[in-house]
C-alpha cells in the first residue's frame, strides 16, 4: 500500500486530491446485503454529509481481494492504527473516493459517511484515527433473513451462520460504546419515512434543502442473487416515497424461502450472536 501525502491536515488528501476530508466521520458498521445502501444514502442526504463513491474497503484496497482478506484477518490480532502509515494511506485513499461533483454540491460539508461492511469492522480504530471526530452507526439485521441472503449468494448454510455470528459479535462490541447509535433493518422496512426522520434527528443532521432523500436504485430481495457493484443510479425522492421502494415483507419472504430444518439449524448456530444484538428467534 505505497502512497504519498502531505503532513498535517493535508495528509488526509493524498496525492492529487483537491480537498481534505471533513473533520468528522459517521461510520456505518453493517452486513453486506443488510440494507446498508439505503441507510448510507439516507445519512448522505444531509447537506452536511459527503457520500463517497465506494464502500470504505473498496476505496482503500480496490479490488485486491486477497490483500484485503489477509489484512482484515490480521486485524483480529493487531491494531491497524498502530501500524506506521496505514491510517494516513487509508484516509488519503478514502478522500479520493469523494467525487468532484459531490464536493461541488456540498462545499461546506463537515462530515463524511463511510460504509464499513462485514469483517472490515476490524479496521475501526484506524478509520477513526483519520478524523478529528467520529461516531459509529451499527445497522443490525435478524440472522434468519440475513443468512438466507448469504445462502442465495452462494454460501453454504454453515458458512452463512459463521459469517453472521462473527460479524454480529464485532457489531455487539461496537454497540456497547456509549456514543454508538444502534439501528435495525426491521425498523427501516416497517416505516421507512419515520425511520429516516428519526435517524436524522438522532445524528443531528440538517435536512436537505429540497426535503428529498437519496435512494440508490438496485435489486433487492429475491431479485438479487449476486453482488451488484455497477449500474446503480442514485435518485432523490420524498421520504414518503420510500415506502413504495422498500418491501415491508422482505424479511418474512426470505425466511419463508428457508426450510424448517434450515430455520432451526440457522437459529441454533446464530442465537448467541443474535441475542447479543437484542434479537429473539421470531423478531424478523
CSV table of C-alpha atoms in Angstrom, one decimal:
chain,number,residue,atom,x,y,z
A,1,UNK,CA,0.0,0.0,0.0
A,2,UNK,CA,2.6,2.6,-1.1
A,3,UNK,CA,1.2,6.1,-1.2
A,4,UNK,CA,2.3,9.7,-0.5
A,5,UNK,CA,0.6,12.6,1.3
A,6,UNK,CA,1.4,15.9,2.8
A,7,UNK,CA,1.9,16.4,6.5
A,8,UNK,CA,-0.8,17.8,8.9
A,9,UNK,CA,-4.3,18.4,7.6
A,10,UNK,CA,-3.1,17.8,4.0
A,11,UNK,CA,-2.2,14.2,4.9
A,12,UNK,CA,-5.9,13.4,4.6
A,13,UNK,CA,-6.0,14.5,1.0
A,14,UNK,CA,-3.4,12.2,-0.6
A,15,UNK,CA,-1.7,12.8,-3.9
A,16,UNK,CA,-3.9,14.5,-6.5
A,17,UNK,CA,-7.0,15.2,-4.2
A,18,UNK,CA,-8.4,18.7,-4.2
A,19,UNK,CA,-9.9,18.7,-0.7
A,20,UNK,CA,-9.1,17.3,2.7
A,21,UNK,CA,-11.7,15.0,4.2
A,22,UNK,CA,-14.1,16.8,6.5
A,23,UNK,CA,-13.1,16.6,10.2
A,24,UNK,CA,-16.0,14.3,11.2
A,25,UNK,CA,-17.0,10.8,10.2
A,26,UNK,CA,-20.1,8.7,10.5
A,27,UNK,CA,-19.0,5.1,10.4
A,28,UNK,CA,-21.8,2.8,9.2
A,29,UNK,CA,-21.0,-0.7,10.5
A,30,UNK,CA,-23.1,-3.1,8.5
A,31,UNK,CA,-23.6,-6.5,6.9
A,32,UNK,CA,-23.3,-6.8,3.2
A,33,UNK,CA,-26.9,-7.3,1.9
A,34,UNK,CA,-28.3,-5.9,5.0
A,35,UNK,CA,-29.9,-2.6,3.9
A,36,UNK,CA,-26.7,-0.6,4.1
A,37,UNK,CA,-27.0,1.2,0.8
A,38,UNK,CA,-30.4,2.6,1.9
A,39,UNK,CA,-29.1,3.9,5.2
A,40,UNK,CA,-25.8,5.1,3.7
A,41,UNK,CA,-27.7,7.3,1.3
A,42,UNK,CA,-30.2,8.4,4.0
A,43,UNK,CA,-27.4,9.8,6.1
A,44,UNK,CA,-25.8,11.3,2.9
A,45,UNK,CA,-29.0,13.1,2.1
A,46,UNK,CA,-28.0,15.9,4.5
A,47,UNK,CA,-26.1,18.9,3.0
A,48,UNK,CA,-23.7,18.4,5.8
A,49,UNK,CA,-22.5,14.9,4.8
A,50,UNK,CA,-20.5,13.7,1.9
A,51,UNK,CA,-21.1,10.2,0.4
A,52,UNK,CA,-18.0,8.5,-1.1
A,53,UNK,CA,-18.5,6.8,-4.4
A,54,UNK,CA,-17.3,3.4,-2.9
A,55,UNK,CA,-17.6,1.4,0.2
A,56,UNK,CA,-14.6,2.0,2.6
A,57,UNK,CA,-12.9,-1.3,1.8
A,58,UNK,CA,-13.1,-0.8,-2.0
A,59,UNK,CA,-11.8,2.7,-1.7
A,60,UNK,CA,-8.8,1.7,0.4
A,61,UNK,CA,-8.0,-1.8,-1.1
A,62,UNK,CA,-9.6,-1.5,-4.5
A,63,UNK,CA,-10.3,-5.0,-6.0
A,64,UNK,CA,-7.3,-6.7,-4.3
A,65,UNK,CA,-9.4,-9.3,-2.6
A,66,UNK,CA,-6.6,-11.5,-1.3
A,67,UNK,CA,-4.8,-8.5,0.2
A,68,UNK,CA,-8.0,-7.3,1.8
A,69,UNK,CA,-8.8,-10.7,3.2
A,70,UNK,CA,-5.3,-11.1,4.6
A,71,UNK,CA,-5.2,-7.7,6.2
A,72,UNK,CA,-8.6,-8.0,7.8
A,73,UNK,CA,-7.6,-11.4,9.2
A,74,UNK,CA,-4.5,-9.8,10.7
A,75,UNK,CA,-6.8,-7.1,12.2
A,76,UNK,CA,-8.2,-9.7,14.6
A,77,UNK,CA,-4.8,-9.8,16.4
A,78,UNK,CA,-3.2,-6.4,15.7
A,79,UNK,CA,-4.4,-2.8,15.8
A,80,UNK,CA,-4.0,-1.3,12.4
A,81,UNK,CA,-4.0,2.2,13.9
A,82,UNK,CA,-0.6,1.3,15.4
A,83,UNK,CA,0.9,0.3,12.0
A,84,UNK,CA,3.0,3.2,10.7
A,85,UNK,CA,1.5,4.8,7.7
A,86,UNK,CA,-1.7,2.7,7.4
A,87,UNK,CA,-4.1,5.3,8.8
A,88,UNK,CA,-2.6,8.1,6.6
A,89,UNK,CA,-2.8,6.0,3.5
A,90,UNK,CA,-6.3,4.8,4.2
A,91,UNK,CA,-7.5,8.3,4.8
A,92,UNK,CA,-5.9,9.5,1.6
A,93,UNK,CA,-7.5,6.8,-0.5
A,94,UNK,CA,-10.8,7.4,1.1
A,95,UNK,CA,-10.6,11.1,0.2
A,96,UNK,CA,-10.2,10.1,-3.5
A,97,UNK,CA,-13.5,8.3,-3.4
A,98,UNK,CA,-15.3,11.6,-3.0
A,99,UNK,CA,-16.1,12.9,-6.4
A,100,UNK,CA,-15.6,16.5,-7.6
A,101,UNK,CA,-19.4,16.6,-8.2
A,102,UNK,CA,-20.0,15.7,-4.5
A,103,UNK,CA,-17.7,18.4,-3.3
A,104,UNK,CA,-19.4,20.9,-5.7
A,105,UNK,CA,-22.8,20.0,-4.4
A,106,UNK,CA,-21.8,20.3,-0.7
A,107,UNK,CA,-18.8,22.6,-0.4
A,108,UNK,CA,-19.4,23.3,3.2
A,109,UNK,CA,-19.9,19.7,4.4
A,110,UNK,CA,-18.4,18.9,7.8
A,111,UNK,CA,-18.8,15.1,7.7
A,112,UNK,CA,-18.3,12.0,5.6
A,113,UNK,CA,-20.4,8.8,5.9
A,114,UNK,CA,-18.3,5.7,5.5
A,115,UNK,CA,-19.9,2.3,4.8
A,116,UNK,CA,-17.7,-0.3,6.6
A,117,UNK,CA,-19.1,-3.7,5.7
A,118,UNK,CA,-18.8,-7.1,7.4
A,119,UNK,CA,-15.4,-8.2,8.6
A,120,UNK,CA,-13.9,-4.8,7.8
A,121,UNK,CA,-15.2,-3.5,11.1
A,122,UNK,CA,-11.9,-4.7,12.5
A,123,UNK,CA,-10.3,-1.6,10.9
A,124,UNK,CA,-12.5,0.7,13.1
A,125,UNK,CA,-9.7,2.2,15.2
A,126,UNK,CA,-7.6,3.0,12.1
A,127,UNK,CA,-10.6,4.6,10.4
A,128,UNK,CA,-11.4,6.7,13.4
A,129,UNK,CA,-7.8,8.0,13.6
A,130,UNK,CA,-8.2,9.6,10.2
A,131,UNK,CA,-10.8,12.1,11.6
A,132,UNK,CA,-11.0,14.6,14.4
A,133,UNK,CA,-14.3,13.1,15.5
A,134,UNK,CA,-16.3,10.0,14.6
A,135,UNK,CA,-19.5,8.2,15.5
A,136,UNK,CA,-20.5,4.7,14.8
A,137,UNK,CA,-23.9,3.6,13.5
A,138,UNK,CA,-24.5,-0.1,13.8
A,139,UNK,CA,-27.0,-1.4,11.3
A,140,UNK,CA,-28.3,-4.8,12.5
A,141,UNK,CA,-30.4,-7.4,10.9
A,142,UNK,CA,-32.1,-10.6,12.1
A,143,UNK,CA,-29.9,-13.8,11.4
A,144,UNK,CA,-32.6,-15.8,9.5
A,145,UNK,CA,-33.2,-13.4,6.6
A,146,UNK,CA,-29.6,-12.3,6.7
A,147,UNK,CA,-28.4,-15.9,6.3
A,148,UNK,CA,-30.9,-16.6,3.6
A,149,UNK,CA,-29.5,-13.8,1.6
A,150,UNK,CA,-26.0,-15.2,2.1
A,151,UNK,CA,-27.1,-18.7,1.1
A,152,UNK,CA,-28.7,-17.3,-2.0
A,153,UNK,CA,-25.4,-15.6,-2.9
A,154,UNK,CA,-23.7,-18.9,-2.9
A,155,UNK,CA,-22.6,-19.6,0.8
A,156,UNK,CA,-23.3,-22.9,2.5
A,157,UNK,CA,-25.7,-22.9,5.4
A,158,UNK,CA,-22.9,-23.4,7.9
A,159,UNK,CA,-20.7,-20.7,6.3
A,160,UNK,CA,-23.6,-18.2,6.3
A,161,UNK,CA,-24.2,-18.8,10.0
A,162,UNK,CA,-20.5,-18.5,10.8
A,163,UNK,CA,-20.3,-15.2,8.8
A,164,UNK,CA,-23.3,-13.8,10.6
A,165,UNK,CA,-22.0,-14.8,14.0
A,166,UNK,CA,-18.6,-13.4,13.5
A,167,UNK,CA,-19.8,-10.0,12.2
A,168,UNK,CA,-22.6,-9.7,14.7
A,169,UNK,CA,-20.1,-10.3,17.5
A,170,UNK,CA,-18.0,-7.3,16.3
A,171,UNK,CA,-21.2,-5.3,16.0
A,172,UNK,CA,-22.2,-6.1,19.6
A,173,UNK,CA,-18.8,-4.8,20.8
A,174,UNK,CA,-19.2,-1.5,19.0
A,175,UNK,CA,-22.8,-1.2,20.0
A,176,UNK,CA,-21.8,-1.2,23.7
A,177,UNK,CA,-19.9,2.0,23.2
A,178,UNK,CA,-21.9,4.9,24.8
A,179,UNK,CA,-21.7,7.1,21.7
A,180,UNK,CA,-22.8,4.4,19.2
A,181,UNK,CA,-26.2,4.6,17.5
A,182,UNK,CA,-27.7,1.1,17.0
A,183,UNK,CA,-30.4,0.8,14.4
A,184,UNK,CA,-32.4,-2.1,13.0
A,185,UNK,CA,-33.1,-3.2,9.4
A,186,UNK,CA,-36.5,-4.3,10.7
A,187,UNK,CA,-37.5,-0.8,11.8
A,188,UNK,CA,-36.4,0.6,8.5
A,189,UNK,CA,-38.6,-1.7,6.4
A,190,UNK,CA,-41.6,-1.3,8.7
A,191,UNK,CA,-41.8,2.5,8.3
A,192,UNK,CA,-39.0,4.0,6.1
A,193,UNK,CA,-40.1,7.6,6.3
A,194,UNK,CA,-40.3,7.6,10.1
A,195,UNK,CA,-37.0,5.7,10.3
A,196,UNK,CA,-35.3,8.3,8.1
A,197,UNK,CA,-36.6,11.2,10.2
A,198,UNK,CA,-35.6,9.6,13.5
A,199,UNK,CA,-32.1,8.7,12.1
A,200,UNK,CA,-31.6,12.3,11.0
A,201,UNK,CA,-32.7,13.6,14.4
A,202,UNK,CA,-30.5,11.1,16.3
A,203,UNK,CA,-27.5,12.2,14.3
A,204,UNK,CA,-28.5,15.9,14.5
A,205,UNK,CA,-28.3,16.2,10.7
A,206,UNK,CA,-29.6,19.3,8.9
A,207,UNK,CA,-32.3,18.4,6.4
A,208,UNK,CA,-31.8,18.6,2.7
A,209,UNK,CA,-33.0,21.9,1.3
A,210,UNK,CA,-35.4,20.3,-1.1
A,211,UNK,CA,-36.6,17.8,1.5
A,212,UNK,CA,-35.7,14.8,-0.7
A,213,UNK,CA,-33.8,11.7,0.3
A,214,UNK,CA,-31.1,10.0,-1.7
A,215,UNK,CA,-32.1,6.5,-2.8
A,216,UNK,CA,-30.0,4.0,-4.8
A,217,UNK,CA,-32.0,2.0,-7.3
A,218,UNK,CA,-30.8,-1.6,-7.4
A,219,UNK,CA,-32.1,-5.1,-7.0
A,220,UNK,CA,-33.3,-6.2,-3.6
A,221,UNK,CA,-34.7,-9.4,-2.1
A,222,UNK,CA,-35.2,-12.4,-4.3
A,223,UNK,CA,-34.3,-10.4,-7.4
A,224,UNK,CA,-30.7,-10.1,-6.2
A,225,UNK,CA,-28.6,-13.2,-6.5
A,226,UNK,CA,-25.0,-11.8,-6.9
A,227,UNK,CA,-23.0,-8.8,-5.7
A,228,UNK,CA,-24.2,-5.7,-7.5
A,229,UNK,CA,-21.4,-3.1,-7.8
A,230,UNK,CA,-22.3,-1.4,-11.0
A,231,UNK,CA,-25.1,0.4,-12.9
A,232,UNK,CA,-26.8,1.7,-9.7
A,233,UNK,CA,-28.5,5.1,-10.1
A,234,UNK,CA,-29.0,7.4,-7.1
A,235,UNK,CA,-32.3,9.3,-7.3
A,236,UNK,CA,-33.8,11.8,-4.9
A,237,UNK,CA,-37.3,11.1,-3.6
A,238,UNK,CA,-39.7,12.3,-1.0
A,239,UNK,CA,-39.4,10.4,2.3
A,240,UNK,CA,-43.0,9.1,1.9
A,241,UNK,CA,-42.0,7.5,-1.4
A,242,UNK,CA,-39.5,5.2,0.3
A,243,UNK,CA,-42.5,3.0,1.2
A,244,UNK,CA,-43.1,2.4,-2.5
A,245,UNK,CA,-39.5,1.2,-3.0
A,246,UNK,CA,-38.8,-0.8,0.2
A,247,UNK,CA,-40.7,-4.0,0.6
A,248,UNK,CA,-42.0,-4.4,4.2
A,249,UNK,CA,-42.2,-8.1,3.7
A,250,UNK,CA,-38.6,-8.7,2.6
A,251,UNK,CA,-37.6,-10.4,5.8
A,252,UNK,CA,-40.7,-12.6,6.1
A,253,UNK,CA,-40.3,-13.6,2.4
A,254,UNK,CA,-36.7,-14.5,3.0
A,255,UNK,CA,-37.4,-16.7,6.0
A,256,UNK,CA,-40.3,-18.4,4.0
A,257,UNK,CA,-37.7,-19.5,1.5
A,258,UNK,CA,-35.9,-21.4,4.1
A,259,UNK,CA,-36.9,-25.0,5.0
A,260,UNK,CA,-38.0,-25.7,8.6
A,261,UNK,CA,-34.7,-27.6,9.1
A,262,UNK,CA,-32.7,-24.6,7.8
A,263,UNK,CA,-34.6,-22.2,10.1
A,264,UNK,CA,-33.9,-24.4,13.1
A,265,UNK,CA,-30.3,-25.0,12.3
A,266,UNK,CA,-29.5,-21.4,11.5
A,267,UNK,CA,-31.1,-20.1,14.6
A,268,UNK,CA,-29.3,-22.6,16.8
A,269,UNK,CA,-26.0,-21.6,15.1
A,270,UNK,CA,-26.5,-17.8,15.4
A,271,UNK,CA,-28.6,-17.5,18.6
A,272,UNK,CA,-25.8,-16.4,20.8
A,273,UNK,CA,-24.7,-13.6,18.4
A,274,UNK,CA,-28.2,-12.6,17.6
A,275,UNK,CA,-29.2,-12.4,21.3
A,276,UNK,CA,-26.3,-10.1,22.0
A,277,UNK,CA,-27.8,-7.7,19.4
A,278,UNK,CA,-31.2,-8.0,21.1
A,279,UNK,CA,-32.9,-10.4,18.7
A,280,UNK,CA,-35.3,-13.2,19.6
A,281,UNK,CA,-35.9,-16.1,17.2
A,282,UNK,CA,-39.0,-14.6,15.6
A,283,UNK,CA,-38.1,-10.9,15.7
A,284,UNK,CA,-37.9,-10.6,11.9
